[in-house]
Coordinates of C-alpha atoms in Angstrom, one line a residue:
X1 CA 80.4 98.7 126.1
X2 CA 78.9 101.0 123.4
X3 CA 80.7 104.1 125.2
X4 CA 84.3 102.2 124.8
X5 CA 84.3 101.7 121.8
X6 CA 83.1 105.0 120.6
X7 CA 86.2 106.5 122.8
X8 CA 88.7 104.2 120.8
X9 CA 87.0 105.2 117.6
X10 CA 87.3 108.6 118.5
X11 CA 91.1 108.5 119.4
X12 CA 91.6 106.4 116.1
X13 CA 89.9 108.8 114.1
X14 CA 92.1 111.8 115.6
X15 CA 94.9 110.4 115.2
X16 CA 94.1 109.8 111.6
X17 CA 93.0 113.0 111.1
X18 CA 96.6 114.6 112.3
X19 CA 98.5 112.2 110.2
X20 CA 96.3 113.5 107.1
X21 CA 97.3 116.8 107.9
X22 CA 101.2 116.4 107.8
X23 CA 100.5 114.4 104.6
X24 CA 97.8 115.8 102.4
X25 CA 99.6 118.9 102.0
X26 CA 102.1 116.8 99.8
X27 CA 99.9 116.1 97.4
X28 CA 99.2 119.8 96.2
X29 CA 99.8 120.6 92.6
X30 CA 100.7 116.6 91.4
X31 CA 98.0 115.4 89.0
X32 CA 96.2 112.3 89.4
X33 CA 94.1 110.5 87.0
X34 CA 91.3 109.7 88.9
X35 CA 87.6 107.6 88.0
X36 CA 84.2 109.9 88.7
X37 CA 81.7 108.4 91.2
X38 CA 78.8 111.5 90.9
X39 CA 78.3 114.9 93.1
X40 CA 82.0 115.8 92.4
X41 CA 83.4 113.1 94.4
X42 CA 86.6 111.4 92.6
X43 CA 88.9 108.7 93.6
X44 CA 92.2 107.5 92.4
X45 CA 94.3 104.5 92.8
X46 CA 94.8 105.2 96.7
X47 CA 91.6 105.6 98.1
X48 CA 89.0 102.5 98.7
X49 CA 85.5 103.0 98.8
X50 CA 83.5 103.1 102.1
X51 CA 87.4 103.6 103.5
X52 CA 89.7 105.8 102.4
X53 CA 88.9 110.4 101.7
X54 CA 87.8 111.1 98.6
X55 CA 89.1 113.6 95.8
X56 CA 86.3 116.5 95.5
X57 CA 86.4 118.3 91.9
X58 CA 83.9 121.3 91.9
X59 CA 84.5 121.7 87.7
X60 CA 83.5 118.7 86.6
X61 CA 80.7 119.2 83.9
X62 CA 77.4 118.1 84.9
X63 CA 77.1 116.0 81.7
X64 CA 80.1 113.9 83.0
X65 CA 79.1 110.1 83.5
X66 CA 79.9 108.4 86.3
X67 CA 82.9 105.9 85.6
X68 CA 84.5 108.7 83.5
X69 CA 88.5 108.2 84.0
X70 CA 90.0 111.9 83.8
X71 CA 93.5 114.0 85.1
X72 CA 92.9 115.9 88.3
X73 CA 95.3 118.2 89.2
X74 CA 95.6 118.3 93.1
X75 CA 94.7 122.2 94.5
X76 CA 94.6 121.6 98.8
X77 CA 92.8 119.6 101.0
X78 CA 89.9 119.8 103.4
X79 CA 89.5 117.9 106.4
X80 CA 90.3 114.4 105.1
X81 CA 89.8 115.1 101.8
X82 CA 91.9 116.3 98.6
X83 CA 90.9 119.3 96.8
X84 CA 91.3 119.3 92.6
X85 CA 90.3 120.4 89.5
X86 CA 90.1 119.0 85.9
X87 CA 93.8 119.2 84.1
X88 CA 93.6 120.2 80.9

């Protein structure tokens, strides 16, 4: 039934959400190079569309096209999601 299954997904999803926590936190002040997707949502090497968090990066200029391959260094996290902005 409908209500199983959104129970399991539930439990899934807070259980993923805890073991982001313990781990995200790693990640602060590494740089990654990372590929622009638009609305200041990046991804690197680690994280599959449709899947995985995304890398958010407020200072990206607005004339940046999507595709753009760039060095984000890592700042926090939010959620499930990596916090950066643009290395220099």
């Amino acid at each position: 039934p409908l209500s199983l299954a959104e129970k399991r997904l539930d439990t899934i999803m807070k259980h993923q959400y805890d073991l982001l926590q313990d781990r995200l936190p790693s990640f602060e002040k590494k740089t990654l190079t990372v590929v622009y997707e638009g609305n200041s949502i990046c991804r690197s090497f680690r994280e599959a569309p449709e899947v995985d968090s995304v890398i958010v990066v407020n200072d990206i200029p607005k004339s940046t096209p999507i595709g753009h391959v760039f060095n984000v260094t890592i700042t926090g996290f939010s959620g499930y999601d990596l916090l950066g902005t643009i290395s220099t």
